Every structure is written in structure tokens, then in C-alpha cells.
JSON list of C-alpha atoms in Angstrom, two decimals:
[
{"chain": "A", "resi": 1, "resn": "MET", "atom": "CA", "xyz": [11.48, -5.46, 1.67]},
{"chain": "A", "resi": 2, "resn": "LYS", "atom": "CA", "xyz": [8.64, -3.23, 0.44]},
{"chain": "A", "resi": 3, "resn": "GLN", "atom": "CA", "xyz": [8.95, 0.52, 0.46]},
{"chain": "A", "resi": 4, "resn": "GLY", "atom": "CA", "xyz": [6.24, 2.30, 2.49]},
{"chain": "A", "resi": 5, "resn": "ARG", "atom": "CA", "xyz": [3.51, 4.19, 0.65]},
{"chain": "A", "resi": 6, "resn": "GLU", "atom": "CA", "xyz": [2.81, 7.88, 0.77]},
{"chain": "A", "resi": 7, "resn": "ARG", "atom": "CA", "xyz": [-0.33, 8.65, 2.75]},
{"chain": "A", "resi": 8, "resn": "GLN", "atom": "CA", "xyz": [-3.43, 9.21, 0.68]},
{"chain": "A", "resi": 9, "resn": "PRO", "atom": "CA", "xyz": [-6.02, 11.66, 2.01]},
{"chain": "A", "resi": 10, "resn": "GLY", "atom": "CA", "xyz": [-8.07, 9.70, 4.51]},
{"chain": "A", "resi": 11, "resn": "GLY", "atom": "CA", "xyz": [-5.63, 6.79, 4.28]},
{"chain": "A", "resi": 12, "resn": "PRO", "atom": "CA", "xyz": [-3.36, 5.18, 6.83]},
{"chain": "A", "resi": 13, "resn": "ARG", "atom": "CA", "xyz": [-0.34, 7.06, 8.06]},
{"chain": "A", "resi": 14, "resn": "HIS", "atom": "CA", "xyz": [3.09, 6.03, 6.82]},
{"chain": "A", "resi": 15, "resn": "ILE", "atom": "CA", "xyz": [5.03, 4.24, 9.56]},
{"chain": "A", "resi": 16, "resn": "GLY", "atom": "CA", "xyz": [8.17, 3.48, 7.59]},
{"chain": "A", "resi": 17, "resn": "GLU", "atom": "CA", "xyz": [9.55, 0.30, 6.15]},
{"chain": "A", "resi": 18, "resn": "TYR", "atom": "CA", "xyz": [8.54, -3.08, 7.47]},
{"chain": "A", "resi": 19, "resn": "PRO", "atom": "CA", "xyz": [10.30, -6.28, 6.43]},
{"chain": "A", "resi": 20, "resn": "MET", "atom": "CA", "xyz": [7.80, -8.76, 4.92]},
{"chain": "A", "resi": 21, "resn": "THR", "atom": "CA", "xyz": [7.92, -12.07, 3.18]},
{"chain": "A", "resi": 22, "resn": "GLU", "atom": "CA", "xyz": [6.60, -12.17, -0.38]},
{"chain": "A", "resi": 23, "resn": "ALA", "atom": "CA", "xyz": [3.37, -13.83, 0.83]},
{"chain": "A", "resi": 24, "resn": "GLN", "atom": "CA", "xyz": [2.88, -11.15, 3.51]},
{"chain": "A", "resi": 25, "resn": "SER", "atom": "CA", "xyz": [3.51, -8.45, 0.93]},
{"chain": "A", "resi": 26, "resn": "GLU", "atom": "CA", "xyz": [0.94, -9.96, -1.45]},
{"chain": "A", "resi": 27, "resn": "ARG", "atom": "CA", "xyz": [-1.67, -10.16, 1.34]},
{"chain": "A", "resi": 28, "resn": "ALA", "atom": "CA", "xyz": [-0.94, -6.57, 2.32]},
{"chain": "A", "resi": 29, "resn": "GLU", "atom": "CA", "xyz": [-1.28, -5.36, -1.27]},
{"chain": "A", "resi": 30, "resn": "ALA", "atom": "CA", "xyz": [-4.59, -7.24, -1.61]},
{"chain": "A", "resi": 31, "resn": "ALA", "atom": "CA", "xyz": [-5.89, -5.69, 1.63]},
{"chain": "A", "resi": 32, "resn": "ILE", "atom": "CA", "xyz": [-4.89, -2.21, 0.44]},
{"chain": "A", "resi": 33, "resn": "ALA", "atom": "CA", "xyz": [-6.65, -2.74, -2.90]},
{"chain": "A", "resi": 34, "resn": "LEU", "atom": "CA", "xyz": [-9.81, -3.95, -1.15]},
{"chain": "A", "resi": 35, "resn": "ALA", "atom": "CA", "xyz": [-9.80, -1.00, 1.25]},
{"chain": "A", "resi": 36, "resn": "GLN", "atom": "CA", "xyz": [-9.50, 1.40, -1.68]},
{"chain": "A", "resi": 37, "resn": "GLU", "atom": "CA", "xyz": [-12.58, -0.20, -3.33]},
{"chain": "A", "resi": 38, "resn": "GLU", "atom": "CA", "xyz": [-14.80, 0.24, -0.26]},
{"chain": "A", "resi": 39, "resn": "ALA", "atom": "CA", "xyz": [-17.03, 3.26, 0.15]},
{"chain": "A", "resi": 40, "resn": "ARG", "atom": "CA", "xyz": [-17.84, 4.76, 3.52]},
{"chain": "A", "resi": 41, "resn": "VAL", "atom": "CA", "xyz": [-21.39, 5.66, 4.46]},
{"chain": "A", "resi": 42, "resn": "ASN", "atom": "CA", "xyz": [-22.43, 7.68, 7.49]},
{"chain": "A", "resi": 43, "resn": "LEU", "atom": "CA", "xyz": [-25.98, 7.54, 8.79]},
{"chain": "A", "resi": 44, "resn": "ARG", "atom": "CA", "xyz": [-27.74, 9.55, 11.47]},
{"chain": "A", "resi": 45, "resn": "TRP", "atom": "CA", "xyz": [-30.35, 7.47, 13.26]},
{"chain": "A", "resi": 46, "resn": "ASN", "atom": "CA", "xyz": [-32.29, 7.99, 16.43]},
{"chain": "A", "resi": 47, "resn": "SER", "atom": "CA", "xyz": [-31.13, 5.91, 19.36]},
{"chain": "A", "resi": 48, "resn": "ALA", "atom": "CA", "xyz": [-34.33, 3.82, 19.52]},
{"chain": "A", "resi": 49, "resn": "ALA", "atom": "CA", "xyz": [-33.95, 2.65, 15.89]},
{"chain": "A", "resi": 50, "resn": "LEU", "atom": "CA", "xyz": [-30.27, 1.88, 16.47]},
{"chain": "A", "resi": 51, "resn": "ALA", "atom": "CA", "xyz": [-31.16, -0.13, 19.58]},
{"chain": "A", "resi": 52, "resn": "VAL", "atom": "CA", "xyz": [-33.53, -2.27, 17.48]},
{"chain": "A", "resi": 53, "resn": "VAL", "atom": "CA", "xyz": [-30.79, -2.85, 14.89]},
{"chain": "A", "resi": 54, "resn": "LYS", "atom": "CA", "xyz": [-28.27, -3.76, 17.57]},
{"chain": "A", "resi": 55, "resn": "GLU", "atom": "CA", "xyz": [-30.71, -6.22, 19.15]},
{"chain": "A", "resi": 56, "resn": "ALA", "atom": "CA", "xyz": [-31.37, -7.88, 15.79]},
{"chain": "A", "resi": 57, "resn": "ALA", "atom": "CA", "xyz": [-27.63, -8.02, 15.06]},
{"chain": "A", "resi": 58, "resn": "ASP", "atom": "CA", "xyz": [-27.04, -9.64, 18.43]},
{"chain": "A", "resi": 59, "resn": "LEU", "atom": "CA", "xyz": [-29.65, -12.29, 17.64]},
{"chain": "A", "resi": 60, "resn": "MET", "atom": "CA", "xyz": [-27.88, -12.97, 14.33]},
{"chain": "A", "resi": 61, "resn": "GLY", "atom": "CA", "xyz": [-24.50, -13.11, 16.08]},
{"chain": "A", "resi": 62, "resn": "VAL", "atom": "CA", "xyz": [-22.88, -10.37, 13.98]},
{"chain": "A", "resi": 63, "resn": "PRO", "atom": "CA", "xyz": [-21.70, -6.82, 14.71]},
{"chain": "A", "resi": 64, "resn": "TYR", "atom": "CA", "xyz": [-24.42, -4.26, 14.07]},
{"chain": "A", "resi": 65, "resn": "GLN", "atom": "CA", "xyz": [-22.48, -2.62, 11.22]},
{"chain": "A", "resi": 66, "resn": "THR", "atom": "CA", "xyz": [-22.30, -5.98, 9.46]},
{"chain": "A", "resi": 67, "resn": "TYR", "atom": "CA", "xyz": [-26.00, -6.53, 10.12]},
{"chain": "A", "resi": 68, "resn": "LEU", "atom": "CA", "xyz": [-26.81, -3.13, 8.60]},
{"chain": "A", "resi": 69, "resn": "LYS", "atom": "CA", "xyz": [-24.83, -3.98, 5.46]},
{"chain": "A", "resi": 70, "resn": "MET", "atom": "CA", "xyz": [-26.49, -7.39, 5.18]},
{"chain": "A", "resi": 71, "resn": "ALA", "atom": "CA", "xyz": [-30.02, -6.10, 5.75]},
{"chain": "A", "resi": 72, "resn": "THR", "atom": "CA", "xyz": [-29.59, -3.11, 3.46]},
{"chain": "A", "resi": 73, "resn": "TYR", "atom": "CA", "xyz": [-28.17, -5.22, 0.63]},
{"chain": "A", "resi": 74, "resn": "ARG", "atom": "CA", "xyz": [-30.84, -7.91, 1.04]},
{"chain": "A", "resi": 75, "resn": "GLN", "atom": "CA", "xyz": [-33.62, -5.29, 0.95]},
{"chain": "A", "resi": 76, "resn": "ALA", "atom": "CA", "xyz": [-32.11, -3.50, -2.06]},
{"chain": "A", "resi": 77, "resn": "VAL", "atom": "CA", "xyz": [-31.97, -6.77, -4.02]},
{"chain": "A", "resi": 78, "resn": "ALA", "atom": "CA", "xyz": [-35.59, -7.55, -3.05]},
{"chain": "A", "resi": 79, "resn": "ASP", "atom": "CA", "xyz": [-36.70, -4.06, -4.13]},
{"chain": "A", "resi": 80, "resn": "LEU", "atom": "CA", "xyz": [-34.89, -4.35, -7.47]},
{"chain": "A", "resi": 81, "resn": "ASN", "atom": "CA", "xyz": [-36.41, -7.77, -8.11]},
{"chain": "A", "resi": 82, "resn": "ALA", "atom": "CA", "xyz": [-39.88, -6.45, -7.24]},
{"chain": "A", "resi": 83, "resn": "ALA", "atom": "CA", "xyz": [-39.39, -3.52, -9.62]},
{"chain": "A", "resi": 84, "resn": "LYS", "atom": "CA", "xyz": [-38.34, -5.90, -12.41]},
{"chain": "A", "resi": 85, "resn": "GLU", "atom": "CA", "xyz": [-41.43, -8.04, -11.80]},
{"chain": "A", "resi": 86, "resn": "VAL", "atom": "CA", "xyz": [-43.69, -5.00, -12.00]},
{"chain": "A", "resi": 87, "resn": "GLY", "atom": "CA", "xyz": [-41.95, -3.95, -15.21]},
{"chain": "A", "resi": 88, "resn": "ARG", "atom": "CA", "xyz": [-42.35, -7.40, -16.74]},
{"chain": "A", "resi": 89, "resn": "SER", "atom": "CA", "xyz": [-45.99, -7.80, -15.76]},
{"chain": "A", "resi": 90, "resn": "ALA", "atom": "CA", "xyz": [-46.83, -4.30, -17.02]},
{"chain": "A", "resi": 91, "resn": "SER", "atom": "CA", "xyz": [-45.20, -4.95, -20.39]},
{"chain": "A", "resi": 92, "resn": "SER", "atom": "CA", "xyz": [-46.78, -8.39, -20.76]},
{"chain": "A", "resi": 93, "resn": "GLY", "atom": "CA", "xyz": [-50.28, -7.05, -20.03]},
{"chain": "A", "resi": 94, "resn": "ARG", "atom": "CA", "xyz": [-50.75, -8.88, -16.72]}
]
């Protein structure tokens, strides 16, 4: 049986001990570690822009928060690749 954790600021509340198998305990520890690695981001958008995002997410069949993460990451990678190309072509004289 695992001992409960003390609550971290912004973390889950302690609900006491809970009997778990070793496999359940390992999965729980992995989930806790993953949650501690994530960063939270808050955005303020106008409702019309959010409606467009939600419509696109619906077409993709994913929740809009997931769609925002996917689209933002995809665009960031594209922007970084474009910047690298500009850097390469500028240094090679193209």
C-alpha cells in the first residue's frame, strides 16, 4: 500500500491511503511524473476566433484544447524550419 503524498501548491488534494497493486502504483507514479512535467498556458481569445478553432477541432474529431496544442506545435515547427532555411540560404549566398 502506498502512502499518500502531501499536496503541492496547485496539485491534487490528499485523499488518504488507497490500496493499489504494484502495477497500479507504477501507473499512478508515471501519471504524477507526467503531470508535473506539463506546463499550463492560459489564453484570452475573442469568442469569434474560439468558435473557428472549435469548428476546426470538430472537423478533426478532437477536443478544441487538443486541436490548439496540435496546431500551435505544428506551426511552431514550420516557423523554426523556415527560419533555419533563411539562415542557411543567407549564409550560403543564395
